[in-house]
Amino acid sequence: MYNKALIVILLVLVSTSLCTPATGQTKIDGSQLWFTNTELNAETIKACPDYIYLSQKSETYNIIKKELQDNLNTLFNKDVKVIKKLKPGSLCVGTTAQKNLTTYFSDSELKELGNDGFIIRTVKNNNTIIIANTEIGALYGTYHYIRLLQTSKDDLVNLNIVEVPSYDRRLLNHWDNLNGTVERGYAGHSLWQWDELPATISPRYEAYARANASIGINGSVLNNVNASPDILKTEYLNKVSVIAKVFRPYGIKVYLSVNFASPSVIGGLSDANPKSADVIQWWKDKAKEIYTIIPDFGGFLVKANSEGQPGPNDYGCTHADGANMLADALQPYGGIVMWRAFVYNPKGNDRAKQSYDEFMPLDGQFRSNVIIQVKNGPVDFQPREPISSLFGQMKHTTLMPELQITKEYLGFSDHLSFLGTLFKEFLDTDTYTEGRNTTVSKVTDGSVFNDSITAIAGVANIGLDTNWCGHHFAQANWYVFGKLAWNNQLSVRDVAKEWLMQTFSHDEDFVSSMSRVMMESREAVVNYMTPLGLHHLMGWGHHYGPEPWCVIEGARPDWLPTYYHKADSIGLGFNRSSTGTNAVAQYAEPLKSVYDDPKLCPEELLLWFHHLPWDYELNNGKDLWTELCYRYNLGVEQAQQFEETWNTLQNKVDMDRFKEVQQKLATQVREAIWWRDACVLYFQTFSDRPIPHELFKPVHKLEDLKKLKFNMTHHN
Ligand code: BDP
């Protein structure tokens, strides 16, 4: 462990290289993200336009022009000229303000595009038009077109594509502190160089904006939800405005996390009571100042009365009182409040129930510019959780999902685990709120409820590391989040393939082998960490390795693994059924009855909802203990298979990235074994049963594993 921690620290320290947008780089080191591979599909050769028709000028059009010229020139090795008068054989990019382009489209189809949608259509004279209502929509269309050239198997000479995003606001949440550290960040220090701002502008800001715009992300919350009040000081707002200026032509709005106690901490008031006239005025004045400095500021993200953060409960007020007070301050400028539902209290008997218990009574009490930001699961970004019971149930309040792209509980940036499958499983889960087929996607994207705002957020996995995300394959998690935020119906297997082609290679064997690995990778992590619905077995605080035995004097019980697995001589698992904490009652039927009955409950969630005897017979005829051993070992075998697959692809990938990924996969195998042995040996002290001999023999001894102390420096 120590050596690995040291290596990670060294990597962080040496990884200060900057990156410039555009093609033509010499060294392939991951800094170019999904813009790395400039191969063109043979089928698309004839799609090269003779001209680029761009008649408008603006900062965004300059980006469109540069992207098209750079990419067409690199992909086709041809100097494609930009023209201002339409000629046959042109790729035309513009907005509905250009009447010579709109004649090919009906008013209604253009109207349906909204702010960000676009159409790409081949019309007469061999002209292809990318049209949108806004310049940003045209930029999204441009990136889509370039991606098609790079990845599509189709003939691109006759296009007719209509794209409208699923969510209006597609945000990254950065848990970045003002001192440059990143909470739960595993890719180096924060991108935001607060000390150098506003005078010095890192080139990474633009590279970041470009990467986000290319996948449709249109908002960034720059600072940690555990927010320093200082971010609202004028000095910091001036720094934020510089970042906002870089982001603006890419269509990205800046948002900030705010500390509810700001009026007292930096405003000199005696308290932060949301009912106090002075406090209300303080926020109004602050909002006015913010919008003077950053006219298109997006709004606030708030973590209140959660894990020690201040909030309206401190003054006997509700979350609605607090959120509405901030919403009123932002309302004149079009700003929104994203108020987090991540609240729980060590006194409650089941952490998984508390967010629902606290927020359901407030349903319908929030202003229209408040949106409640809800984590995908009821506990905390575990490798697998059921959906949070608030989705679909809070029918009179707008909700947005919060996903975690950074892998706090899935092996940091050391393990390959593609989160597309996790995100998709969550989005596709049926809440049954209004009958069948009211999935999380549909209850959050405006298809079921008449939401005034639709939004989705992902906690970013981005830092100053050369490859941005710590693991080359972790870039795919940023990518797939953006793609699903744009279209929550996409196949994540297709997204994985598209990402592999743009990031590594078009080689069919490579793409099919590694997309298979990616698709299986999250389930492998579930298997070797927390199979069958187990959760939170990670070490206290850092959440990295296995510590199911962990007991810390004075620590909150709901932060310790024993609270969650409840292993004893009888069996294993948390009884949340109607005979236990009755968390199942928070779900709509038939989910409630299905989760309540161990025979009906999906096996993946069995020990989430039930405490079952060691000899409990599963549907496949095996007893719980045997199945547990089997799943832990399967996870190890899967990780070994990933390593073997990668090793067969050596001649298909550049040497640097090949070796870096190879090293990480070797670590993953070692640590999968560590997880398997630790959990199986520990649970064996309760089950008192042998590990089936045909499965595996532990490599470690439980006493040795218990002595391992994880180096917390690894943590940031
Ligand atoms: C937990 C993290 C903690 C965050 C918290 C949150 O361990 O660092 O501050 O969530 O989301 O997952 O507020």
XYZ file of C-alpha atoms and ligand atoms in Angstrom:
729
model
C 0.000 0.000 0.000
C 2.706 2.435 0.990
C 4.560 2.119 -2.267
C 1.472 2.659 -4.295
C 0.512 5.721 -2.324
C 3.975 7.134 -2.870
C 3.842 6.499 -6.582
C 0.503 8.250 -6.810
C 1.834 11.280 -4.942
C 4.869 11.453 -7.216
C 2.690 11.204 -10.293
C 0.588 14.058 -9.020
C 3.647 16.195 -8.364
C 5.250 15.697 -11.742
C 2.083 16.013 -13.754
C 1.998 19.702 -14.445
C 2.073 19.596 -18.221
C -0.390 21.850 -19.930
C -2.375 21.005 -22.927
C -3.475 22.909 -25.930
C -6.585 22.253 -27.916
C -6.489 21.070 -31.525
C -4.781 18.345 -33.342
C -1.183 17.812 -34.442
C 0.306 16.934 -31.087
C 3.448 14.881 -31.020
C 3.384 13.046 -27.726
C 0.351 10.940 -26.956
C -0.110 11.195 -23.215
C -3.873 11.382 -22.728
C -3.917 15.175 -22.527
C -5.901 15.304 -25.777
C -8.764 13.298 -24.274
C -11.196 12.071 -26.942
C -9.570 14.296 -29.519
C -6.523 12.028 -29.680
C -7.194 9.730 -32.594
C -7.400 11.433 -35.975
C -8.077 8.320 -38.040
C -10.937 8.620 -40.473
C -13.328 5.854 -41.368
C -12.738 4.757 -44.944
C -16.468 5.043 -45.640
C -16.518 8.712 -44.798
C -13.845 9.776 -47.289
C -16.346 10.988 -49.838
C -18.060 13.095 -47.214
C -15.385 15.771 -47.235
C -17.056 19.044 -48.187
C -15.395 21.318 -50.745
C -16.107 24.421 -48.671
C -17.185 25.550 -45.244
C -19.881 28.186 -45.535
C -19.881 30.446 -42.483
C -21.243 33.913 -42.992
C -21.487 35.116 -39.383
C -18.892 36.330 -36.974
C -18.606 35.913 -33.223
C -16.373 34.219 -30.703
C -18.447 31.040 -30.965
C -18.305 31.099 -34.775
C -14.537 31.470 -34.549
C -14.463 28.256 -32.542
C -16.734 26.523 -35.058
C -14.482 27.690 -37.887
C -11.307 26.569 -36.188
C -12.716 23.179 -35.218
C -13.969 22.500 -38.730
C -10.843 23.680 -40.476
C -8.472 21.888 -38.130
C -10.431 18.669 -38.156
C -11.270 18.548 -41.845
C -7.695 19.389 -42.727
C -6.310 16.727 -40.436
C -8.878 14.070 -41.228
C -8.932 14.514 -44.998
C -5.515 16.080 -45.455
C -7.159 18.745 -47.555
C -7.279 22.502 -47.166
C -11.016 23.176 -46.976
C -11.674 26.892 -47.534
C -14.135 28.982 -45.567
C -16.469 30.931 -47.850
C -18.974 33.717 -47.190
C -21.176 33.151 -50.258
C -22.903 29.813 -50.558
C -21.585 27.444 -53.250
C -22.475 23.808 -54.050
C -20.564 21.225 -52.044
C -20.522 23.270 -48.852
C -20.882 22.398 -45.236
C -23.013 25.321 -43.968
C -23.177 26.208 -40.296
C -25.538 28.823 -38.939
C -28.594 29.735 -36.949
C -32.227 30.323 -37.768
C -31.374 34.017 -38.049
C -29.978 33.178 -41.517
C -32.952 32.993 -43.804
C -31.044 31.452 -46.736
C -30.504 28.387 -44.539
C -33.938 28.097 -42.939
C -35.796 27.481 -46.216
C -34.882 23.804 -45.926
C -36.621 23.372 -42.569
C -40.158 23.741 -41.260
C -40.864 26.330 -38.578
C -42.138 23.690 -36.200
C -39.082 21.462 -36.448
C -36.829 24.441 -35.816
C -38.919 25.528 -32.860
C -38.622 22.076 -31.296
C -34.863 22.395 -31.221
C -35.098 24.805 -28.296
C -31.908 26.542 -27.242
C -29.384 23.770 -27.669
C -30.734 21.348 -30.281
C -29.606 21.168 -33.903
C -30.331 19.564 -37.245
C -27.709 18.292 -39.673
C -29.304 17.797 -43.090
C -27.987 17.279 -46.589
C -30.021 19.368 -49.014
C -29.749 20.143 -52.728
C -26.472 20.932 -54.512
C -24.602 18.587 -52.260
C -24.821 21.063 -49.404
C -25.050 19.909 -45.801
C -26.518 22.335 -43.301
C -25.921 22.380 -39.553
C -28.640 24.601 -38.163
C -29.757 25.596 -34.662
C -31.666 28.373 -32.960
C -28.526 29.572 -31.209
C -24.825 29.725 -31.949
C -24.211 27.273 -29.135
C -26.620 24.833 -30.770
C -24.611 25.252 -33.977
C -21.426 24.524 -32.016
C -22.956 21.305 -30.642
C -23.954 20.369 -34.191
C -20.395 20.997 -35.340
C -18.934 18.672 -32.724
C -21.540 16.068 -33.581
C -20.636 16.291 -37.263
C -16.901 15.940 -36.564
C -17.597 12.940 -34.346
C -19.586 11.338 -37.145
C -16.693 11.791 -39.539
C -14.435 10.065 -37.058
C -16.624 7.247 -35.867
C -19.608 6.627 -38.063
C -19.897 3.542 -40.169
C -22.581 5.184 -42.280
C -22.343 6.894 -45.571
C -22.255 10.553 -44.560
C -23.261 12.085 -47.856
C -26.949 12.060 -47.083
C -27.511 13.201 -43.541
C -30.693 13.976 -41.687
C -30.071 14.135 -37.953
C -32.172 15.909 -35.340
C -30.777 16.212 -31.815
C -32.477 17.828 -28.817
C -30.955 17.349 -25.358
C -32.775 15.398 -22.647
C -31.914 17.959 -19.938
C -31.649 21.749 -20.227
C -28.824 21.989 -17.706
C -26.015 19.466 -17.948
C -23.572 20.214 -15.191
C -20.298 19.144 -13.730
C -19.882 19.658 -9.994
C -16.300 20.224 -8.958
C -15.546 19.426 -5.345
C -12.531 21.748 -5.582
C -11.348 23.709 -2.584
C -9.927 27.198 -2.781
C -6.550 25.913 -1.515
C -6.183 23.769 -4.642
C -7.066 20.394 -3.140
C -9.970 18.384 -4.511
C -12.294 16.517 -2.186
C -12.548 12.935 -3.472
C -10.328 13.938 -6.382
C -7.896 11.344 -7.707
C -6.354 13.196 -10.612
C -4.107 15.753 -9.004
C -4.791 19.255 -7.856
C -7.619 21.522 -8.871
C -7.708 22.971 -12.382
C -8.603 26.381 -10.999
C -5.501 28.370 -10.202
C -7.067 30.775 -7.721
C -3.723 32.282 -6.705
C -2.895 33.229 -10.281
C -6.345 34.486 -11.209
C -7.548 36.902 -12.459
C -4.223 37.954 -14.039
C -3.063 34.588 -15.368
C -5.362 32.376 -17.383
C -4.323 28.764 -17.621
C -4.721 27.299 -21.138
C -6.394 24.362 -19.467
C -9.542 26.433 -18.884
C -10.209 26.624 -22.581
C -9.220 23.006 -23.196
C -11.697 22.040 -20.466
C -14.467 24.161 -21.972
C -13.849 22.664 -25.387
C -13.963 19.101 -24.076
C -17.216 19.799 -22.261
C -18.867 21.567 -25.174
C -17.949 18.674 -27.454
C -20.177 16.387 -25.379
C -22.856 18.950 -24.545
C -22.028 19.891 -20.953
C -23.191 23.457 -20.383
C -22.524 24.271 -16.733
C -19.779 23.990 -14.131
C -20.092 24.412 -10.409
C -16.512 25.441 -9.724
C -16.150 24.810 -5.989
C -16.772 22.143 -3.392
C -20.244 21.612 -1.929
C -18.484 21.849 1.431
C -18.134 25.469 0.452
C -15.813 28.087 1.777
C -17.751 31.320 2.339
C -14.771 33.127 0.780
C -15.906 32.222 -2.730
C -18.522 34.982 -2.444
C -15.988 37.684 -1.622
C -15.558 40.250 -4.379
C -11.951 39.203 -4.787
C -13.023 35.669 -5.748
C -15.959 36.772 -7.856
C -13.501 38.710 -10.007
C -11.487 35.543 -10.478
C -14.629 33.554 -11.282
C -15.612 36.121 -13.903
C -12.388 35.439 -15.813
C -13.154 31.718 -15.947
C -16.732 32.525 -16.993
C -15.378 34.637 -19.855
C -13.278 31.759 -21.177
C -16.253 29.385 -20.918
C -18.865 31.716 -22.440
C -18.243 31.142 -26.176
C -18.388 27.407 -25.469
C -21.858 27.770 -23.956
C -20.792 26.908 -20.412
C -22.250 28.817 -17.502
C -20.531 29.129 -14.188
C -22.307 28.247 -10.923
C -20.997 28.353 -7.351
C -21.508 26.273 -4.235
C -22.398 28.576 -1.387
C -22.089 28.250 2.340
C -25.394 28.997 4.041
C -23.622 30.834 6.848
C -21.932 33.305 4.454
C -23.865 36.373 5.712
C -22.433 35.878 9.172
C -18.980 34.559 8.226
C -18.066 37.099 5.538
C -20.976 39.551 5.778
C -20.532 40.641 9.373
C -24.127 39.794 10.339
C -24.864 38.178 13.655
C -26.453 35.091 12.080
C -27.666 33.579 8.795
C -31.318 33.110 9.732
C -33.304 32.906 6.467
C -36.207 34.743 8.100
C -34.070 37.723 9.129
C -34.566 40.861 7.038
C -30.837 41.631 7.150
C -29.927 38.179 5.936
C -32.471 38.349 3.124
C -31.092 41.725 2.089
C -27.514 40.470 2.281
C -28.248 37.707 -0.235
C -30.124 40.143 -2.490
C -27.164 42.499 -2.496
C -24.775 39.619 -3.101
C -26.857 38.391 -6.035
C -26.837 41.878 -7.517
C -23.080 42.082 -7.179
C -22.580 38.647 -8.719
C -24.687 39.505 -11.761
C -22.889 42.805 -12.213
C -19.611 40.918 -12.382
C -20.889 37.774 -14.182
C -24.055 38.678 -16.116
C -24.871 35.114 -17.179
C -24.115 33.484 -13.814
C -26.020 30.186 -13.511
C -26.881 29.983 -9.826
C -26.090 28.387 -6.479
C -25.547 24.811 -5.356
C -26.206 24.312 -1.639
C -25.301 21.595 0.822
C -27.134 22.577 3.978
C -27.534 20.835 7.317
C -25.591 17.895 6.036
C -22.374 16.456 7.455
C -21.850 19.484 9.679
C -22.625 22.194 7.118
C -24.751 25.125 8.310
C -28.322 25.491 7.090
C -31.821 26.735 7.796
C -32.450 23.972 10.385
C -29.974 25.826 12.629
C -32.679 28.505 13.000
C -35.677 26.191 13.251
C -36.447 26.746 9.562
C -36.953 24.126 6.861
C -34.948 23.355 3.755
C -37.741 25.032 1.777
C -37.352 28.247 3.804
C -33.637 28.295 3.099
C -33.840 27.391 -0.579
C -36.658 29.839 -1.290
C -34.839 32.726 0.337
C -31.843 32.172 -1.962
C -34.114 31.574 -4.945
C -35.818 34.933 -4.394
C -32.457 36.670 -4.406
C -31.471 35.068 -7.737
C -34.875 35.197 -9.403
C -34.648 38.730 -10.906
C -31.555 37.649 -12.840
C -32.756 34.218 -13.974
C -30.526 32.298 -11.551
C -31.454 28.954 -10.022
C -30.834 27.196 -6.714
C -29.789 23.561 -6.725
C -30.535 22.445 -3.190
C -29.088 19.071 -2.234
C -31.201 16.365 -0.621
C -28.129 14.600 0.769
C -29.030 14.887 4.447
C -28.824 12.303 7.202
C -28.418 12.208 10.894
C -26.500 9.696 13.010
C -29.471 9.393 15.361
C -31.772 7.919 12.723
C -32.090 4.135 12.517
C -31.493 3.897 8.768
C -29.478 6.426 6.822
C -31.069 5.194 3.579
C -34.471 6.552 4.656
C -33.572 9.983 5.899
C -33.419 12.097 2.805
C -36.929 10.960 1.871
C -38.238 11.493 5.395
C -36.908 15.027 5.473
C -37.868 16.159 1.977
C -41.206 14.467 1.244
C -43.127 16.659 3.706
C -41.780 19.707 1.839
C -43.058 18.567 -1.560
C -44.655 21.478 -3.396
C -43.186 24.146 -1.131
C -40.242 25.170 -3.303
C -40.064 28.154 -5.671
C -40.025 27.443 -9.386
C -36.333 28.346 -9.662
C -35.351 25.766 -7.036
C -34.397 22.269 -8.080
C -33.661 19.528 -5.559
C -30.445 17.719 -6.380
C -30.705 14.065 -5.383
C -27.924 11.484 -5.422
C -28.722 8.422 -7.514
C -28.951 6.121 -4.496
C -30.312 6.572 -0.973
C -26.913 6.239 0.742
C -23.845 7.465 -1.077
C -22.479 6.642 -4.543
C -21.902 2.956 -3.798
C -20.829 0.544 -6.555
C -24.482 -0.479 -6.588
C -27.513 0.980 -4.833
C -31.222 0.970 -5.534
C -32.513 4.334 -6.741
C -33.210 7.038 -4.200
C -36.852 6.697 -3.225
C -37.401 10.427 -3.836
C -37.360 9.950 -7.617
C -40.897 9.815 -8.847
C -42.336 10.336 -5.391
C -41.803 14.082 -4.978
C -44.344 14.913 -7.614
C -44.739 18.634 -7.021
C -41.081 19.554 -6.831
C -38.472 19.546 -9.568
C -35.694 17.012 -8.994
C -32.339 16.562 -10.664
C -30.083 13.512 -10.429
C -26.577 13.820 -9.011
C -24.144 11.142 -10.203
C -20.563 10.726 -9.094
C -18.062 10.549 -11.934
C -15.083 10.563 -9.600
C -14.816 7.069 -8.157
C -14.816 7.618 -4.429
C -16.108 4.116 -3.736
C -15.004 2.257 -6.856
C -11.244 2.175 -6.578
C -10.397 5.844 -7.189
C -8.440 6.378 -10.412
C -6.634 3.085 -9.919
C -9.322 0.660 -11.037
C -10.819 0.504 -14.496
C -14.554 0.761 -14.030
C -16.704 2.280 -16.722
C -19.618 4.008 -15.055
C -21.825 4.143 -18.145
C -23.525 0.948 -17.029
C -24.093 2.303 -13.499
C -25.527 5.586 -14.805
C -27.728 3.810 -17.313
C -29.022 1.235 -14.818
C -30.076 4.135 -12.608
C -31.677 6.185 -15.404
C -33.524 3.146 -16.770
C -34.933 2.046 -13.395
C -38.696 2.245 -13.345
C -40.039 4.290 -10.429
C -43.594 3.086 -11.250
C -44.839 6.384 -9.917
C -47.446 6.947 -12.611
C -47.823 3.337 -13.666
C -45.295 1.459 -15.759
C -42.489 3.023 -17.698
C -41.994 6.078 -15.559
C -38.253 5.578 -15.362
C -35.853 7.872 -13.531
C -34.997 9.361 -16.945
C -38.612 10.185 -17.597
C -39.437 11.592 -14.166
C -36.426 13.903 -14.315
C -36.267 15.027 -17.959
C -39.722 16.585 -18.135
C -41.464 13.669 -19.906
C -43.716 12.804 -16.941
C -43.958 15.959 -14.849
C -44.253 19.507 -16.040
C -40.840 20.549 -14.731
C -39.871 24.200 -14.949
C -36.182 23.300 -15.052
C -34.581 20.028 -16.109
C -31.048 19.283 -15.033
C -28.522 16.586 -14.216
C -25.165 16.841 -12.444
C -22.045 14.706 -12.253
C -19.320 15.119 -9.640
C -16.234 15.667 -11.773
C -13.176 13.410 -11.879
C -10.949 16.087 -13.350
C -7.682 17.471 -12.049
C -4.304 18.753 -13.139
C -2.956 15.327 -14.090
C -1.631 15.223 -17.633
C -4.435 12.882 -18.641
C -6.979 14.939 -16.653
C -8.594 11.974 -14.859
C -5.775 9.910 -13.340
C -6.591 6.764 -15.355
C -6.820 6.912 -19.136
C -10.051 4.957 -18.982
C -11.522 7.297 -16.365
C -11.843 9.865 -19.161
C -14.622 7.645 -20.504
C -16.658 8.351 -17.371
C -16.565 12.107 -17.974
C -17.454 11.422 -21.600
C -20.359 9.065 -20.919
C -21.814 11.389 -18.302
C -21.935 14.189 -20.879
C -23.420 11.950 -23.538
C -26.181 10.649 -21.243
C -26.933 14.153 -19.996
C -27.466 15.035 -23.643
C -29.449 11.910 -24.449
C -30.510 9.663 -21.590
C -31.731 6.997 -24.021
C -28.328 6.259 -25.579
C -26.797 2.802 -25.541
C -23.754 3.042 -23.306
C -22.078 0.249 -25.261
C -22.220 2.492 -28.327
C -20.866 5.378 -26.280
C -17.983 3.209 -25.053
C -17.123 2.215 -28.617
C -17.328 5.765 -29.883
C -15.065 6.920 -27.048
C -12.527 4.148 -27.724
C -12.403 5.063 -31.403
C -11.775 8.725 -30.724
C -9.381 8.164 -27.855
C -7.366 5.138 -28.967
C -7.954 3.373 -32.240
C -10.440 2.230 -34.853
C -9.022 -1.273 -34.908
C -12.012 -3.597 -34.694
C -10.413 -6.108 -32.402
C -9.308 -3.324 -30.069
C -12.712 -1.647 -30.004
C -14.692 -4.839 -29.517
C -12.321 -6.271 -26.880
C -12.073 -3.103 -24.829
C -15.736 -2.182 -25.102
C -16.482 -5.640 -23.685
C -14.074 -4.962 -20.827
C -15.626 -1.566 -20.184
C -19.159 -2.936 -20.186
C -18.234 -5.628 -17.656
C -15.938 -3.520 -15.518
C -18.386 -1.965 -13.073
C -19.996 -5.343 -12.364
C -16.530 -6.744 -11.689
C -15.958 -4.015 -9.090
C -19.339 -4.780 -7.522
C -18.372 -8.456 -7.387
C -14.997 -8.041 -5.711
C -16.085 -5.188 -3.411
C -19.773 -5.383 -2.528
C -21.721 -8.199 -4.216
C -25.376 -9.115 -3.638
C -26.381 -5.679 -2.356
C -23.647 -5.248 0.256
C -22.435 -1.672 0.576
C -20.070 0.693 2.365
C -17.484 -1.939 3.299
C -14.701 0.506 2.446
C -12.298 1.857 5.024
C -13.473 4.749 7.142
C -12.746 8.217 5.778
C -10.763 7.380 2.666
C -13.241 4.827 1.236
C -10.523 2.965 -0.625
C -9.685 -0.570 0.469
C -11.762 -3.191 2.283
C -12.287 -2.712 6.018
C -15.534 -4.513 6.821
C -14.247 -4.883 10.372
C -13.550 -1.182 10.826
C -14.365 0.246 14.262
C -13.169 3.740 15.124
C -13.547 5.093 18.599
C -15.897 8.082 18.546
C -16.711 7.824 14.818
C -20.276 8.241 13.619
C -21.779 4.731 13.400
C -23.353 5.526 10.027
C -19.871 6.070 8.594
C -18.716 2.584 9.591
C -19.089 -0.647 7.578
C -20.596 -2.667 10.444
C -23.642 -0.335 10.382
C -24.294 -1.524 6.823
C -23.412 -5.212 6.610
C -24.707 -6.324 10.038
C -22.881 -9.656 9.832
C -23.583 -12.022 12.719
C -23.622 -15.746 13.383
C -27.071 -15.990 11.791
C -26.370 -14.222 8.548
C -25.625 -11.040 6.628
C -27.301 -7.885 5.330
C -29.383 -4.869 6.377
C -33.027 -5.610 7.040
C -34.834 -2.736 5.344
C -37.928 -4.847 4.690
C -41.271 -4.407 6.453
C -39.902 -6.489 9.323
C -36.896 -4.179 9.615
C -36.516 -0.434 9.043
C -39.233 -0.579 6.371
C -37.284 1.535 3.896
C -39.108 -0.484 1.219
C -42.279 1.442 2.071
C -40.753 4.544 0.488
C -41.032 3.004 -2.994
C -44.116 2.836 -5.189
C -45.773 -0.497 -5.867
C -44.781 -2.956 -7.230
C -41.209 -1.988 -6.270
C -42.175 -1.960 -2.618
C -43.488 -5.540 -2.618
C -40.697 -6.784 -4.844
C -37.985 -5.337 -2.608
C -39.823 -6.528 0.488
C -39.767 -10.197 -0.484
C -36.335 -11.857 -0.610
C -37.651 -14.316 -3.180
C -38.645 -11.499 -5.537
C -35.956 -8.964 -4.696
C -33.309 -8.757 -7.449
C -30.259 -10.678 -6.225
C -28.040 -7.669 -6.895
C -29.913 -5.844 -4.103
C -30.661 -8.750 -1.791
C -28.469 -7.797 1.170
C -29.368 -4.127 0.769
C -32.922 -4.956 1.775
C -32.582 -8.169 3.780
C -30.632 -9.804 6.554
C -30.498 -13.432 5.425
C -29.163 -16.612 7.016
C -25.869 -18.019 5.775
C -27.673 -21.085 4.471
C -30.427 -19.083 2.749
C -31.077 -20.700 -0.612
C -30.808 -18.426 -3.641
C -32.702 -18.880 -6.890
C -29.764 -20.737 -8.424
C -29.888 -23.323 -5.612
C -26.671 -22.193 -3.911
C -26.659 -21.050 -0.298
C -25.827 -17.446 0.557
C -22.339 -18.195 1.861
C -21.339 -20.166 -1.225
C -22.752 -17.547 -3.565
C -20.915 -14.820 -1.693
C -17.594 -16.654 -2.068
C -18.411 -17.324 -5.701
C -19.150 -13.674 -6.483
C -16.054 -12.343 -4.723
C -13.940 -14.764 -6.693
C -15.718 -13.990 -9.934
C -14.754 -10.330 -9.478
C -11.094 -11.328 -9.214
C -11.349 -13.501 -12.319
C -12.964 -10.674 -14.232
C -10.166 -8.262 -13.267
C -7.609 -10.876 -14.354
C -9.437 -11.211 -17.646
C -9.280 -7.438 -18.195
C -5.530 -7.522 -17.696
C -5.119 -10.439 -20.091
C -7.238 -8.751 -22.732
C -5.253 -5.538 -22.503
C -2.001 -7.445 -22.833
C -3.116 -8.885 -26.163
C -3.585 -5.358 -27.526
C -0.066 -4.084 -27.070
C 0.622 -3.438 -30.741
C -2.642 -1.545 -31.152
C -1.972 1.243 -28.647
C 0.823 3.791 -28.242
C 3.473 2.538 -25.842
C 3.083 5.172 -23.093
C -0.616 4.748 -22.591
C -0.314 1.001 -23.050
C 2.148 0.741 -20.171
C 0.278 3.127 -17.907
C -2.970 1.237 -18.297
C -1.137 -2.066 -17.950
C 0.286 -0.997 -14.604
C -3.100 0.115 -13.354
C -4.712 -3.161 -14.400
C -2.043 -5.101 -12.525
C -2.821 -2.993 -9.449
C -6.509 -3.675 -9.935
C -5.939 -7.444 -9.978
C -3.808 -7.261 -6.826
C -6.425 -5.170 -5.081
C -9.350 -7.295 -6.250
C -7.620 -10.218 -4.499
C -7.104 -8.024 -1.449
C -10.825 -7.182 -1.432
C -11.916 -10.794 -1.947
C -9.688 -12.186 0.768
C -10.475 -9.449 3.275
C -14.235 -9.707 2.910
C -14.529 -13.470 2.611
C -12.149 -14.130 5.519
C -13.855 -11.556 7.693
C -17.390 -12.799 6.954
C -16.138 -16.337 7.531
C -15.554 -15.431 11.180
C -19.368 -15.151 11.383
C -20.506 -17.848 8.974
C -18.059 -20.412 10.302
C -18.180 -22.224 6.965
C -15.377 -23.295 4.669
C -14.600 -21.541 1.401
C -15.682 -24.041 -1.278
C -12.376 -25.704 -2.237
C -13.033 -25.538 -5.968
C -13.208 -21.744 -5.828
C -10.000 -20.301 -4.389
C -7.538 -20.315 -1.529
C -7.003 -16.912 0.063
C -3.620 -15.368 -0.648
C -3.621 -13.254 2.522
C -4.266 -13.809 6.191
C -7.014 -11.822 7.860
C -4.723 -10.652 10.709
C -2.270 -9.208 8.161
C -4.966 -7.429 6.213
C -6.388 -5.906 9.372
C -3.001 -4.399 10.152
C -2.728 -2.539 6.839
C -3.037 1.183 7.336
C -4.026 3.186 4.326
C -1.987 6.315 3.642
C -4.463 9.157 3.614
C -2.268 11.322 1.375
C -3.480 9.115 -1.425
C -6.872 10.573 -0.782
C -6.450 13.859 -2.608
C -19.675 11.849 0.361
C -18.248 12.237 0.441
C -17.999 13.585 1.034
C -18.928 14.599 0.394
C -20.338 14.149 0.554
C -21.333 15.024 -0.177
O -17.584 11.247 1.198
O -16.651 13.896 0.835
O -18.744 15.858 0.939
O -20.513 12.874 0.007
O -21.785 14.610 -1.238
O -19.752 10.930 -0.668
O -21.675 16.101 0.281
